[in-house]
Structure formats: C-alpha cells, structure tokens
Coordinates of C-alpha atoms in Angstrom, one line a residue:
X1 CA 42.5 64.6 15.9
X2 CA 46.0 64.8 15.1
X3 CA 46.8 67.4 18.0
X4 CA 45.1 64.3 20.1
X5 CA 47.4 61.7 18.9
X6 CA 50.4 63.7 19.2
X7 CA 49.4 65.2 23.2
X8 CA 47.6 61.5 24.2
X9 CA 51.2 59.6 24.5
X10 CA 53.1 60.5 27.3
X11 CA 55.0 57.3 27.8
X12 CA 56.1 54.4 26.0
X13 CA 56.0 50.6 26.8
X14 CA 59.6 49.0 25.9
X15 CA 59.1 44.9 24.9
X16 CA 62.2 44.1 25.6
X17 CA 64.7 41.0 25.0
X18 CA 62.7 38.0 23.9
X19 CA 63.0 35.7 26.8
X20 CA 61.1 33.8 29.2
X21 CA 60.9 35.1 32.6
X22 CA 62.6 32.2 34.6
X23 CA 65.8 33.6 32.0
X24 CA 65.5 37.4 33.3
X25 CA 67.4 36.3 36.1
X26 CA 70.4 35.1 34.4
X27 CA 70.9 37.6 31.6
X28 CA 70.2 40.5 34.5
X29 CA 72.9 39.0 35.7
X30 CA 75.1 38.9 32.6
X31 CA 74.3 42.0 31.7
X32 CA 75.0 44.0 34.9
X33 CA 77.9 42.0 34.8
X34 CA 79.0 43.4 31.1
X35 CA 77.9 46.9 32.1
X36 CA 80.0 46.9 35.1
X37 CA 82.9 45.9 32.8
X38 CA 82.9 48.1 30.4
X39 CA 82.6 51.1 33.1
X40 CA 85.7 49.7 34.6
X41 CA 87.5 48.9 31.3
X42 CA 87.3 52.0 29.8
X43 CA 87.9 54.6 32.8
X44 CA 91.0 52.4 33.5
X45 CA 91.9 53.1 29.6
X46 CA 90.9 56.9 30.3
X47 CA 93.0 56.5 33.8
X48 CA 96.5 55.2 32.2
X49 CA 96.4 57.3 29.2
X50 CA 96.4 60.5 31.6
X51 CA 98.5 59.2 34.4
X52 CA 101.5 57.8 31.7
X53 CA 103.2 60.5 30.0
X54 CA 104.6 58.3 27.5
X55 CA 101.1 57.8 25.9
X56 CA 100.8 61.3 25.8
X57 CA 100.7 61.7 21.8
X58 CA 97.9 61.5 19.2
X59 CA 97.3 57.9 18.8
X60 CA 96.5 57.5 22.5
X61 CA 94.6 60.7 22.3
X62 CA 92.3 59.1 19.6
X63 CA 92.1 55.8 22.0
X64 CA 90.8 57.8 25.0
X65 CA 88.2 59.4 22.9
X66 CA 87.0 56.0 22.0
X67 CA 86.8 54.9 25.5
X68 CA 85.1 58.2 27.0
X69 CA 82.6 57.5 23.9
X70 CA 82.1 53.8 25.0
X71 CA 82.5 55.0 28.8
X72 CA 79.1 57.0 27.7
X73 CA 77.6 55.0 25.2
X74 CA 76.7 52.4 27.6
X75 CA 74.7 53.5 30.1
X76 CA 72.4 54.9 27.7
X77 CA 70.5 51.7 27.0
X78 CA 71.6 49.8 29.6
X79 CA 70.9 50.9 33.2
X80 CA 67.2 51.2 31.4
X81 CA 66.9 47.8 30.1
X82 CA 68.4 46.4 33.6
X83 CA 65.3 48.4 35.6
X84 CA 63.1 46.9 33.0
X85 CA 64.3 43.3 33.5
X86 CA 63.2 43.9 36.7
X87 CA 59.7 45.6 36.2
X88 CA 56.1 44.9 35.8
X89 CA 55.9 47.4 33.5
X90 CA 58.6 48.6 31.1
X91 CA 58.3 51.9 30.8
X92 CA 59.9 55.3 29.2
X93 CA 58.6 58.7 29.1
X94 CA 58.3 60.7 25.9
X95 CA 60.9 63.0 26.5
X96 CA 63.4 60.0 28.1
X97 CA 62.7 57.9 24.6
X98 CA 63.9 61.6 22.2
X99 CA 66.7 61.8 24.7
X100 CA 67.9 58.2 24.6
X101 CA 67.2 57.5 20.8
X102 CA 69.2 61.0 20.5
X103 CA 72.2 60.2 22.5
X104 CA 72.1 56.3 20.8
X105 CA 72.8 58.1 17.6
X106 CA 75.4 60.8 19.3
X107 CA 77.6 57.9 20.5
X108 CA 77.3 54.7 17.6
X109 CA 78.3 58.0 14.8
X110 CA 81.2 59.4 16.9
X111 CA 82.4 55.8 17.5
X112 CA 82.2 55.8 14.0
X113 CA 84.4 58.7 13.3
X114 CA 86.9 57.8 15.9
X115 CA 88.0 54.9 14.2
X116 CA 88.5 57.1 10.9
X117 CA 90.9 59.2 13.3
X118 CA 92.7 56.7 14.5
X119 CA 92.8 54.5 11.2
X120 CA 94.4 57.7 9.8
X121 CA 97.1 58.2 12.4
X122 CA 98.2 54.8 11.9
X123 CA 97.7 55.6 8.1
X124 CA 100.7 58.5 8.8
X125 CA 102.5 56.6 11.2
X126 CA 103.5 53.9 8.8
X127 CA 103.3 55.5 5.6
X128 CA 105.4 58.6 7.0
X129 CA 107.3 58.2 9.8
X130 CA 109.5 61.2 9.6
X131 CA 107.2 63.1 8.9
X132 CA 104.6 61.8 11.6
X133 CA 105.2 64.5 14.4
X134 CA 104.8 67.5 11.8
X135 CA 101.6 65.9 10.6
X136 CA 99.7 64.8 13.6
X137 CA 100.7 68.4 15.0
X138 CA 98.3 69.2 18.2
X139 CA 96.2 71.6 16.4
X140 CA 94.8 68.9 13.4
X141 CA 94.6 66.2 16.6
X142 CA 92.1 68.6 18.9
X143 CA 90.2 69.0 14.9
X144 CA 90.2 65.5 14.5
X145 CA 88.9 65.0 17.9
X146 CA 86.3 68.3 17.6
X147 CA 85.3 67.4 14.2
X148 CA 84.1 63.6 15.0
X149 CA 82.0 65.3 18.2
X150 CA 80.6 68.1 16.2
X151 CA 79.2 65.6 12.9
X152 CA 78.1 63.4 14.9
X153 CA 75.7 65.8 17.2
X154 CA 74.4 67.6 14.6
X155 CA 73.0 64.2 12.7
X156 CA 71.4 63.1 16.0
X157 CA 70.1 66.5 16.5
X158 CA 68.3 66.8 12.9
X159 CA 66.8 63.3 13.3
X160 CA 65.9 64.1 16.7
X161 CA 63.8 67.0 16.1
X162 CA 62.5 65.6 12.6
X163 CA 60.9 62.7 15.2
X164 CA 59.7 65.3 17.2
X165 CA 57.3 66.9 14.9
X166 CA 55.8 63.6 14.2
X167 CA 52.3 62.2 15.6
X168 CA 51.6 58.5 17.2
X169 CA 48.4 57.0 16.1
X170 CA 49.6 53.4 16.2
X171 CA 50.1 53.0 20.0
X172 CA 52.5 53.1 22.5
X173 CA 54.4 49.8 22.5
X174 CA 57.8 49.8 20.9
X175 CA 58.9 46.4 19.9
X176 CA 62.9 46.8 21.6
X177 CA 64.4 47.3 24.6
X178 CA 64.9 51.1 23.7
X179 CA 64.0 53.8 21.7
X180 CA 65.3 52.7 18.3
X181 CA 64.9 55.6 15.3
X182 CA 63.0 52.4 13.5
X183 CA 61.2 51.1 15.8
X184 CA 59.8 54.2 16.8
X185 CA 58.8 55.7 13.1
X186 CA 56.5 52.4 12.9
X187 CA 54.4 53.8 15.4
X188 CA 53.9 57.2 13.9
X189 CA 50.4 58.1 11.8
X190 CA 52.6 61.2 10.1
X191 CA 54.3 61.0 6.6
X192 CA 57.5 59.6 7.4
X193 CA 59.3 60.2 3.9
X194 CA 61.4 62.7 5.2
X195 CA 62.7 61.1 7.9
X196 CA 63.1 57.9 6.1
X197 CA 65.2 60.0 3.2
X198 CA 67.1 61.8 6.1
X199 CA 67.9 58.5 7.6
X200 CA 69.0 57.4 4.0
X201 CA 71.5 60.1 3.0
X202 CA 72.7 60.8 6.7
X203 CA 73.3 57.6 7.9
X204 CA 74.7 56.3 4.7
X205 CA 77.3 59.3 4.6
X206 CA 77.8 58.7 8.1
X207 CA 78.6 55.2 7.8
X208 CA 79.5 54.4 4.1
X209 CA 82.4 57.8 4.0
X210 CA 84.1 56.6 7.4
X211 CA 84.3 52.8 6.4
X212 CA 85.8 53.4 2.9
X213 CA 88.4 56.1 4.3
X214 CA 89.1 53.2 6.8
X215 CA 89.6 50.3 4.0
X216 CA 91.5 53.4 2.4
X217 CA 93.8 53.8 5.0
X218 CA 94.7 50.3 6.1
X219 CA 94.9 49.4 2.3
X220 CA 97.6 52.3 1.6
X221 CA 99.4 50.9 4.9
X222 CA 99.6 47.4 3.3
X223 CA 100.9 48.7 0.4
X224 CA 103.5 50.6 2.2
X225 CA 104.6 47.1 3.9
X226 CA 105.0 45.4 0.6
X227 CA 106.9 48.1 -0.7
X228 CA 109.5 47.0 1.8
X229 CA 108.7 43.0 2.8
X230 CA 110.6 42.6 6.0
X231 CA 109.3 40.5 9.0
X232 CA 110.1 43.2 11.1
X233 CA 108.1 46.0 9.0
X234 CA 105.3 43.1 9.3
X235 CA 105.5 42.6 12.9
X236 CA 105.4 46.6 13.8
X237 CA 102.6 47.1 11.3
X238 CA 100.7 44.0 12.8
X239 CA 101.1 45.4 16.7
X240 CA 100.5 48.7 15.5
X241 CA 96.8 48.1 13.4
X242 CA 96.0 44.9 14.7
X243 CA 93.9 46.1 17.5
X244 CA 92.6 49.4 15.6
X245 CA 91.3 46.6 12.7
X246 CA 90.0 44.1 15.4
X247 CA 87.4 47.0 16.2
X248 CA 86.7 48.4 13.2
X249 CA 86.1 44.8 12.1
X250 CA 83.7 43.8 14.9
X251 CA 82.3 47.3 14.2
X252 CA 81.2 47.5 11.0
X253 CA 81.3 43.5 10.5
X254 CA 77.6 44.0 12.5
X255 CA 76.1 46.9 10.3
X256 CA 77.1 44.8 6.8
X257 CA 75.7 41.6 8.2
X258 CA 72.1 43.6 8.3
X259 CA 72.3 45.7 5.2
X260 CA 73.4 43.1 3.2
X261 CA 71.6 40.0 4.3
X262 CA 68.7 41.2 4.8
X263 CA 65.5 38.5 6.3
X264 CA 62.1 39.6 7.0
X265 CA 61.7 37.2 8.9
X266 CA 63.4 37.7 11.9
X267 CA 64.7 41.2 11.5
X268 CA 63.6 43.2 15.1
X269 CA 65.2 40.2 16.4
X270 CA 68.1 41.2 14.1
X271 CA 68.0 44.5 14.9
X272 CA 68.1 44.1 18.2
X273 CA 70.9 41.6 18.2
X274 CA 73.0 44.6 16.4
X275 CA 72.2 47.0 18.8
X276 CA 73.2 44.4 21.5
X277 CA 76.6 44.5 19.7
X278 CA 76.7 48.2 19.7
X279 CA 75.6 49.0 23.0
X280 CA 77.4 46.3 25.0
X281 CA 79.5 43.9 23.0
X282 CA 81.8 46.7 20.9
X283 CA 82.4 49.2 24.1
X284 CA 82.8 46.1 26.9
X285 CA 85.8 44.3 24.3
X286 CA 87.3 47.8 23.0
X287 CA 89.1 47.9 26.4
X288 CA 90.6 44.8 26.3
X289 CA 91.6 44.9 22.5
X290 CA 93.4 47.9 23.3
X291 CA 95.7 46.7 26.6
X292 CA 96.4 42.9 25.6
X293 CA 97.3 43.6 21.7
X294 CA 99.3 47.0 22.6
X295 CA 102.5 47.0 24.1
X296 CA 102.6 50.8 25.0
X297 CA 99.3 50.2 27.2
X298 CA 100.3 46.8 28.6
X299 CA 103.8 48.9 29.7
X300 CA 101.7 51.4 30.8
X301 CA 99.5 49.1 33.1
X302 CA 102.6 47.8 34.5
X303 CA 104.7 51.2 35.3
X304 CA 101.4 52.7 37.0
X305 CA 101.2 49.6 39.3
X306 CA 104.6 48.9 39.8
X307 CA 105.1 52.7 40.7
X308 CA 102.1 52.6 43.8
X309 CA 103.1 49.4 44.9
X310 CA 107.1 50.6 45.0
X311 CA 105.9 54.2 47.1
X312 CA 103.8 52.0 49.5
X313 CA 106.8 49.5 50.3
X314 CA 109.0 52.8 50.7

C-alpha cells in the first residue's frame, strides 16, 4: 500500500497566489516585471564589479556573490509561477518539485551566509584598518566565499533526500505557488519526526548562528565609532554598513516577523508572503541598495559608461 502511495504521484498541482482571476493579469504583469529586474540588476552588479578594477578587493567580492546568488535565486520560483498564472492547470512534476524545493533552500541559506561574509569584512575594515589587507588576504576570501557554498548545499541536500524517502497519502495539491519544505511534508502519510527535527536544528543553526555573528559584527563596529565620536568616523561607518544592514534588515526582518508572531490563522498566507519577500522582494532591491547607497559602485557605473561613450565619440 505504501509502495502505491509513494509510485501513484507523479506530479503535483501548485495553488498558487490567492487572487481572482480578472487580477492574474496585473500581477503577471508585475511580476514579470520584477523578475526582469532583478535579472538586469544583478548581472549589471556582476558586470561592473568585473569590468572596474578598483572594485577588485574582498568586499566587492562578497557583493558579487550576493548578486550571482540573487541572479539564481530568482528564476527558481518564478519563471514557474509566471507559466502557472497563465495555466489551466498548475502543474510540477515530482522530480521538478525535489529540484526546486532543493535549490529554494541552496540559495535563501547561501544568501544567508553571504551577509555573515560581508558583515565581517566590514567588521575588519573598521575595527582594523591597518591591518585590513593582511586579514582579508585572498586565500580566507575564496574560504569565505567556498565555505558559504559548501554549508549551504549540504543542508539542502540532507533535507532533500530525507523528503525523498517519504510517501504521499494525502494528495497531490500543495497549498503555494512552489514546492515549500512545509507545505510539502503536510501531504506526506510517513513519520515526519525526523524531518521536522532536521528542519529544527539545521535551519535554526543556519539562521540563528549567521544573524547573531551579524548583530556581533555590526555591534563591535559601533563600539569601535564611539571609541572615537567624530562626524567623519560616523559618516564612513554609515556609507560603508548602511547598505550591508539595509539587507540584512529586510532579510531577517521577514524570518522574525513569522517565528515570532506567530497566527494560525492566516499563516500559508503568511508563508507565502515571506517567501514572496525571499524570492522576489530581497534579490530585485539588493541591486539597487548596493549602487545608490555605495559610492565605489555609483563611481563605478559612471567610469564604465563614461569610458564607452568617450571611445565611441573618438
């Protein structure tokens, strides 16, 4: 009977954004609209970061980390919620749902750990200035940057393949627009418990660790700036973190508003709503964060255009 369950399900029916269909139109239209822009935002962060030698150091390595993560993050919920918009029938295949709910969880961890990266390179920057270059050598930076990739895999790997073992028994319809971890164990007939503890300990470690190492960081960096009250010590420090906390903010602002107010009431419309956040809101405005509150990528913008349009007129 199990073997049944478990073979029987080939495909899964998505429900979707709440909405009623004379709205599909419009939000189709937003959100091909958001997805185009963070495509565009991000490879243009990607673009300047490589073209612009002067960015060439570890902060903007950290920042073009972030933006291949967001540059990736995106299209794996939303290219399949826009062909769903515009279906009769909302569809995902077994293996498509493991593979997205398994990449959902690659990308929203490594995001995670990114921001730890750079939160500490602005911790060193501030707190150690001459010592900044013999710290943030190459070799930690490409560890950093390897370490936040490897984590992150091997979480959505283990969660992955604990799914995989399970059995369905309580249909086929998963009550979001894709394959969320939760969603999905509510349809399963197995004994969950280890997945559930899994989810417990991984994902708290995954997001509890990073967050407090954050608060750690920025909070050693204030104390640095008191240590010495100057405007100018203010301003730098302000320039320099405002856009790292901006994220980190809109970030993890999301994650404590479910934990900690909790409502049965509403809460797959809360879910979803977060993963909105994460899948669209966080990787279309970490783009613009980064190039209108940083002067570096601002002169960078600027040099990269000026230089074509000066070798045209020539």
């Amino acid at each position: 009977m199990t073997g049944r369950n478990q073979t029987a399900i080939t495909e899964f029916l998505l429900q979707g954004l709440p909405m009623e269909s004379e709205q599909k139109n419009l939000f189709f239209a937003l959100f091909l609209v958001m997805y185009v822009t963070t495509v565009l935002g991000n490879l243009l962060i990607i673009f300047l970061i490589r073209l612009d030698s002067q960015l060439h150091m570890p902060l903007y390595l950290f920042l073009s980390s972030l933006s291949f993560s967001d540059l990736c993050f995106s299209p794996v919920t939303m290219p399949k919620l826009l062909q769903n918009m515009q279906s009769q029938v909302p569809s995902i295949s077994y293996t498509g749902c493991l593979t997205q709910m398994f990449f959902f969880m690659l990308f929203g961890d490594l995001e995670s750990f990114l921001l730890v990266t750079i939160a500490y390179d602005r911790y060193v920057a501030i707190c150690f200035p001459l010592h900044y270059t013999a710290i943030m050598s190459p070799k930690l930076c490409l560890a950093l940057v390897a370490l936040s990739w490897v984590l992150p895999t091997l979480d959505a790997l283990l969660h992955t393949l604990l799914m995989a073992r399970l059995c369905f028994c309580a249909g086929n319809v998963i009550p979001h627009f894709f394959c969320d971890m939760s969603a999905l164990l509510k349809l399963f007939c197995s004994d969950t418990q280890v997945n559930e503890l899994v989810i417990f300990i991984m994902e708290g470690l995954i997001l509890v660790i990073p967050f407090l190492l954050i608060i750690l960081s920025y909070a050693r960096i204030g104390l640095s700036i008191l240590k010495v009250p100057s405007a100018r010590c203010i301003y730098k420090a302000f320039s320099t973190c405002g856009s790292n906390l901006a994220v980190v903010s809109l970030f993890y602002g999301t994650v404590i508003g479910l934990y900690l107010c909790p409502s049965t009431d509403n809460s797959t419309l809360k879910e979803m709503v977060i993963a909105m956040i994460y899948t669209m809101v966080t990787p279309m405005l970490n783009p613009f964060i980064y190039s209108l509150r940083n002067r570096d990528m601002k002169g960078a913008l600027g040099n990269v255009f000026f230089k074509k349009k000066t070798s045209f007129s020539v």
